[in-house]
Coordinates of C-alpha atoms and ligand atoms in Angstrom, one line a residue:
X26 CA 119.0 147.5 18.2
X27 CA 117.5 148.7 15.0
X28 CA 119.5 151.9 14.1
X29 CA 119.7 154.3 11.1
X30 CA 123.1 155.9 10.6
X31 CA 123.1 159.0 8.5
X32 CA 126.3 160.6 7.2
X33 CA 129.1 158.4 6.2
X34 CA 132.0 160.8 6.1
X35 CA 135.5 160.3 7.7
X36 CA 133.9 159.7 11.1
X37 CA 130.4 158.3 10.3
X38 CA 131.5 155.4 8.1
X39 CA 133.7 153.9 10.9
X40 CA 131.0 154.5 13.5
X41 CA 128.3 152.8 11.4
X42 CA 130.7 149.9 10.7
X43 CA 131.3 149.5 14.5
X44 CA 127.5 149.4 15.1
X45 CA 127.2 146.5 12.5
X46 CA 130.2 144.8 14.1
X47 CA 128.5 144.9 17.5
X48 CA 125.5 143.1 16.1
X49 CA 123.0 145.9 15.6
X50 CA 120.7 146.0 12.7
X51 CA 121.8 149.1 10.8
X52 CA 120.4 151.0 7.8
X53 CA 122.7 153.6 6.3
X54 CA 122.3 156.7 4.2
X55 CA 124.7 159.2 2.7
X56 CA 124.0 162.2 0.6
X57 CA 126.5 161.2 -2.1
X58 CA 126.0 157.5 -2.9
X59 CA 128.9 155.1 -3.0
X60 CA 130.2 155.6 0.6
X61 CA 127.2 153.5 1.8
X62 CA 128.7 150.4 0.0
X63 CA 131.7 150.7 2.4
X64 CA 129.6 149.7 5.4
X65 CA 129.4 146.0 4.9
X66 CA 126.4 144.3 6.5
X67 CA 124.3 147.4 6.6
X68 CA 121.2 148.1 4.5
X69 CA 121.6 151.0 2.1
X70 CA 118.6 153.3 2.3
X71 CA 117.4 155.6 -0.4
X72 CA 116.8 158.6 1.9
X73 CA 117.0 159.6 5.6
X74 CA 113.2 158.9 5.9
X75 CA 113.7 155.4 4.4
X76 CA 116.7 154.7 6.7
X77 CA 114.7 155.8 9.8
X78 CA 111.6 153.8 9.0
X79 CA 110.9 151.4 12.0
X80 CA 114.1 152.0 13.8
X81 CA 114.6 152.6 17.6
X82 CA 117.4 155.2 17.1
X83 CA 118.6 157.5 14.4
X84 CA 122.2 158.5 14.6
X85 CA 123.6 161.4 12.5
X86 CA 127.1 162.5 11.8
X87 CA 127.1 165.2 9.1
X88 CA 129.1 168.3 8.5
X89 CA 127.3 171.3 10.0
X90 CA 124.0 172.8 11.2
X91 CA 122.6 173.2 7.7
X92 CA 123.3 169.6 6.8
X93 CA 121.7 168.3 10.1
X94 CA 118.6 170.4 9.4
X95 CA 118.3 169.1 5.9
X96 CA 118.7 165.5 7.0
X97 CA 116.1 165.9 9.7
X98 CA 113.5 168.2 8.1
X99 CA 114.3 168.4 4.4
X100 CA 112.5 166.5 1.7
X101 CA 112.4 162.8 2.6
X102 CA 114.0 163.7 5.9
X103 CA 113.9 161.8 9.2
X104 CA 110.9 163.8 10.3
X105 CA 108.8 161.8 7.7
X106 CA 109.4 158.6 9.7
X107 CA 109.3 159.8 13.3
X108 CA 107.5 157.4 15.7
X109 CA 106.7 157.6 19.4
X110 CA 109.6 156.3 21.5
X111 CA 112.3 156.9 18.8
X112 CA 115.6 158.6 19.8
X113 CA 117.6 160.9 17.6
X114 CA 121.3 161.2 18.4
X115 CA 123.5 163.7 16.7
X116 CA 127.3 163.3 16.7
X117 CA 127.8 166.2 14.2
X118 CA 129.2 169.3 15.8
X119 CA 126.5 172.0 15.3
X120 CA 125.0 175.0 16.9
X121 CA 123.7 174.4 20.5
X122 CA 120.9 176.9 19.8
X123 CA 119.8 175.0 16.6
X124 CA 120.0 171.7 18.6
X125 CA 117.4 173.0 21.0
X126 CA 115.2 174.0 18.1
X127 CA 115.5 170.6 16.4
X128 CA 114.7 168.9 19.8
X129 CA 111.6 171.0 20.3
X130 CA 110.3 170.2 16.8
X131 CA 110.5 166.4 17.3
X132 CA 109.3 166.4 20.9
X133 CA 105.6 166.7 19.9
X134 CA 105.9 163.3 18.2
X135 CA 107.3 161.7 21.4
X136 CA 110.8 161.6 20.0
X137 CA 113.8 162.2 22.4
X138 CA 116.8 164.2 21.1
X139 CA 120.3 163.6 22.3
X140 CA 123.3 165.7 21.2
X141 CA 126.3 163.4 21.3
X142 CA 129.3 165.1 19.7
X143 CA 132.6 163.3 20.2
X144 CA 136.3 163.8 20.6
X145 CA 138.9 161.5 19.1
X146 CA 139.6 161.6 15.4
X147 CA 139.4 159.2 12.5
X148 CA 141.7 156.7 14.3
X149 CA 139.5 156.6 17.4
X150 CA 136.4 156.3 15.3
X151 CA 137.9 153.2 13.5
X152 CA 139.0 151.7 16.8
X153 CA 135.6 152.3 18.5
X154 CA 137.3 154.4 21.2
X155 CA 135.6 157.7 20.8
X156 CA 134.8 159.9 23.8
X157 CA 131.2 161.3 23.7
X158 CA 130.0 164.4 25.5
X159 CA 126.3 164.1 25.7
X160 CA 123.2 166.2 26.3
X161 CA 119.8 164.6 26.9
X162 CA 117.6 162.9 29.4
X163 CA 118.8 159.9 31.5
X164 CA 116.2 157.5 30.1
X165 CA 117.3 158.2 26.5
X166 CA 121.0 157.9 27.4
X167 CA 120.4 154.6 29.1
X168 CA 118.7 153.2 26.0
X169 CA 121.5 154.4 23.8
X170 CA 124.2 152.7 26.0
X171 CA 124.7 149.7 23.8
X172 CA 125.3 152.0 20.8
X173 CA 127.7 154.2 22.7
X174 CA 129.6 151.1 23.8
X175 CA 129.9 149.9 20.2
X176 CA 131.4 153.2 19.0
X177 CA 133.3 154.7 22.0
X178 CA 135.1 154.1 25.2
X179 CA 133.6 156.8 27.4
X180 CA 130.4 158.9 27.7
X181 CA 130.3 162.1 29.6
X182 CA 126.7 163.2 30.4
X183 CA 127.0 167.0 30.4
X184 CA 123.3 167.8 31.2
X185 CA 120.1 168.3 29.2
X186 CA 119.9 168.5 25.4
X187 CA 122.2 171.2 24.0
X188 CA 124.9 170.8 26.7
X189 CA 126.8 168.3 24.6
X190 CA 127.2 170.7 21.7
X191 CA 128.0 173.6 24.1
X192 CA 130.8 171.5 25.7
X193 CA 132.1 170.4 22.3
X194 CA 132.6 174.0 21.3
X195 CA 134.6 174.7 24.4
X196 CA 136.7 171.6 23.8
X197 CA 137.5 172.3 20.2
X198 CA 138.3 175.9 21.0
X199 CA 141.1 174.5 23.2
X200 CA 142.4 172.1 20.6
X201 CA 142.6 174.9 18.0
X202 CA 144.4 177.2 20.4
X203 CA 146.8 174.6 21.8
X204 CA 147.7 173.5 18.2
X205 CA 148.2 177.2 17.2
X206 CA 150.6 177.7 20.2
X207 CA 152.5 174.5 19.2
X208 CA 152.6 175.5 15.5
X209 CA 153.8 179.1 16.3
X210 CA 156.4 177.7 18.7
X211 CA 157.8 175.3 16.1
X212 CA 157.8 178.1 13.4
X213 CA 159.7 180.5 15.6
X214 CA 162.1 177.8 16.9
X215 CA 162.8 176.6 13.3
X216 CA 163.5 180.2 12.2
X217 CA 165.9 180.6 15.1
X218 CA 167.7 177.4 14.1
X219 CA 166.5 175.0 16.8
X220 CA 166.5 171.3 16.0
X221 CA 162.8 170.3 16.2
X222 CA 163.6 166.6 16.9
X223 CA 165.4 167.7 20.0
X224 CA 162.6 170.1 21.0
X225 CA 159.7 167.7 20.8
X226 CA 160.9 165.4 23.6
X227 CA 161.6 168.6 25.7
X228 CA 158.1 169.8 25.2
X229 CA 156.6 166.5 26.3
X230 CA 159.0 166.3 29.4
X231 CA 157.9 169.8 30.5
X232 CA 154.6 171.2 31.7
X233 CA 153.9 172.3 28.1
X234 CA 153.2 168.6 27.3
X235 CA 149.8 167.8 25.7
X236 CA 147.8 165.2 23.9
X237 CA 147.5 167.5 20.9
X238 CA 151.3 167.7 20.6
X239 CA 151.7 163.9 21.1
X240 CA 149.1 163.2 18.4
X241 CA 150.2 165.8 15.9
X242 CA 154.0 165.8 16.1
X243 CA 154.5 162.6 14.1
X244 CA 152.3 163.9 11.3
X245 CA 154.2 167.1 11.2
X246 CA 157.6 165.4 11.1
X247 CA 156.3 163.3 8.2
X248 CA 154.8 166.4 6.5
X249 CA 151.6 164.4 6.3
X250 CA 148.7 166.9 6.2
X251 CA 146.0 164.5 4.9
X252 CA 142.8 165.0 6.9
X253 CA 142.2 163.4 10.2
X254 CA 140.1 166.4 11.1
X255 CA 139.7 168.7 8.1
X256 CA 140.7 172.4 8.5
X257 CA 137.3 173.5 7.1
X258 CA 135.5 171.7 9.9
X259 CA 137.7 173.1 12.6
X260 CA 137.1 176.6 11.1
X261 CA 133.3 175.8 11.3
X262 CA 133.7 174.9 15.0
X263 CA 135.7 178.1 15.7
X264 CA 132.9 180.1 14.1
X265 CA 130.3 178.2 16.1
X266 CA 132.2 179.0 19.3
X267 CA 132.6 182.7 18.3
X268 CA 128.8 182.9 17.5
X269 CA 127.9 181.3 20.8
X270 CA 130.3 183.7 22.6
X271 CA 128.7 186.7 20.9
X272 CA 125.2 185.6 21.8
X273 CA 126.2 185.2 25.4
X274 CA 128.3 188.3 25.6
X275 CA 131.6 186.5 26.2
X276 CA 134.9 187.8 24.7
X277 CA 137.3 185.4 23.1
X278 CA 140.1 187.5 21.7
X279 CA 142.6 184.6 21.4
X280 CA 140.1 182.6 19.4
X281 CA 139.3 185.6 17.1
X282 CA 143.0 185.7 16.2
X283 CA 143.2 182.0 15.5
X284 CA 140.1 182.3 13.3
X285 CA 142.0 184.7 11.1
X286 CA 144.8 182.1 10.5
X287 CA 142.2 179.4 9.6
X288 CA 140.3 181.9 7.3
X289 CA 143.4 182.7 5.3
X290 CA 144.5 179.0 5.2
X291 CA 141.0 178.1 3.9
X292 CA 141.1 180.9 1.3
X293 CA 144.5 179.5 0.2
X294 CA 142.9 176.2 -0.6
X295 CA 143.9 174.2 2.5
X296 CA 140.3 173.5 3.7
X297 CA 140.3 169.9 2.9
X298 CA 143.7 169.2 4.5
X299 CA 144.0 168.5 8.2
X300 CA 143.9 171.5 10.5
X301 CA 147.6 170.9 11.2
X302 CA 148.1 172.4 7.7
X303 CA 147.7 175.9 9.3
X304 CA 151.4 175.3 10.2
X305 CA 152.2 175.7 6.5
X306 CA 150.7 179.2 6.5
X307 CA 152.8 180.2 9.5
X308 CA 155.9 178.7 7.7
X309 CA 155.1 180.7 4.6
X310 CA 154.8 183.9 6.5
X311 CA 158.1 183.2 8.3
X312 CA 159.9 181.9 5.2
X313 CA 160.9 178.7 7.0
X314 CA 160.0 175.0 7.0
X315 CA 159.6 173.1 10.2
X316 CA 161.5 169.8 9.8
X317 CA 163.9 167.5 11.5
X318 CA 167.6 168.8 11.4
X319 CA 168.7 165.6 9.7
X320 CA 166.3 166.4 6.8
X321 CA 167.1 170.1 6.7
X322 CA 168.9 171.3 3.6
Ligands
NA7_422 P1 133.2 164.7 6.5 O1 134.2 163.5 6.3 O2 133.4 166.0 5.8 O3 131.7 164.1 6.3 C1 130.7 165.0 6.3 C2 129.4 164.2 6.1 O4 128.3 165.1 6.1 C3 129.4 163.5 4.7 O5 128.7 162.2 4.9 C4 128.6 164.4 3.9 O6 127.9 163.8 2.8 C5 127.5 164.9 4.9 N1 126.9 166.2 4.4 C6 127.4 167.4 4.2 N2 126.5 168.3 3.8 C7 125.3 167.6 3.8 C8 124.0 168.0 3.5 N3 123.7 169.2 3.1 N4 123.0 167.0 3.6 C9 123.3 165.7 3.9 N5 124.6 165.3 4.2 C10 125.6 166.2 4.2 O7 133.2 165.0 8.1 P2 133.6 164.1 9.4 O8 133.0 162.8 9.2 O9 135.0 164.3 9.7 O10 132.8 164.9 10.5 C11 131.4 164.9 10.6 C12 131.0 165.7 11.8 O11 131.6 165.2 13.1 C13 131.3 167.2 11.7 O12 130.3 168.0 12.3 C14 132.6 167.3 12.6 O13 132.8 168.6 13.0 C15 132.4 166.3 13.7 P3 128.7 163.7 1.3 O14 129.5 162.5 1.3 O15 129.5 165.0 1.2 O16 127.6 163.7 0.4

């Protein structure tokens, strides 16, 4: 297929590369130039409008709602190149309400809008094994199938446009809270003198086990907080979930408490580290460092 890929951040650049690898004809654009050179085999476009000219599908993966709006409707945005039959797919995590507004704006031009946020981090993006949760009509999804296949291993069709984003907020809410529970448990256990290397297999043998623990534990033991999923983006998702909850009169007291931890961590300059770096804030408050007993001083 002829595809434009817009936004070549941690996730987008691997996704675009996998589209090229699968034989699609890809044009790429990124706000800051340079990253586009990393997608070998793709045409570098000068703007979102240029990238989207003559394509069947436009795929976006940018930071937040504002970024998506600017790529779509800003100067030289995708909206300058809309054509009947085109599909816009958005893998950014943004507001479900804004998604509906964007979809409405392009509908008049005969353009279908599919929200396709994903789960799986940088590693899954590189391996082409992302899991998509998608909102949109059946016909559009069927046409996007070859692209989903190139970038991911599973597609969950959650309903009409907007339901992908709504689902994603409910998913990331859980990741943030499960990790918070894990990080608080490690902090308390360390302070009480428990050997973390003995505790990790116990966690995974018990009903507490989780994919979040399995994925994050090795990074924590290595003290590697480089970003797989940056803390600032998890904070954005927590805020999106809290906004959606407020609009629909749902109380999320646990998530409000977790937001505070992320707020402080971001204020302390950890926004570009992985969200696992929230552990360092807990450690600082507790006056302890979570590490394997063998390495403990
Ligand atoms: P990154 O690595 O922070 O990448 C973000 C991308 O969004 C990157 O290409 C940015 O371009 C782009 N961006 C940010 N603001 C804008 C504006 N205003 N206009 C155009 N492009 C913009 O994030 P990830 O790849 O990890 O995640 C992307 C999304 O998937 C995000 O919603 C996650 O929650 C899930 P830059 O290179 O900074 O010029």
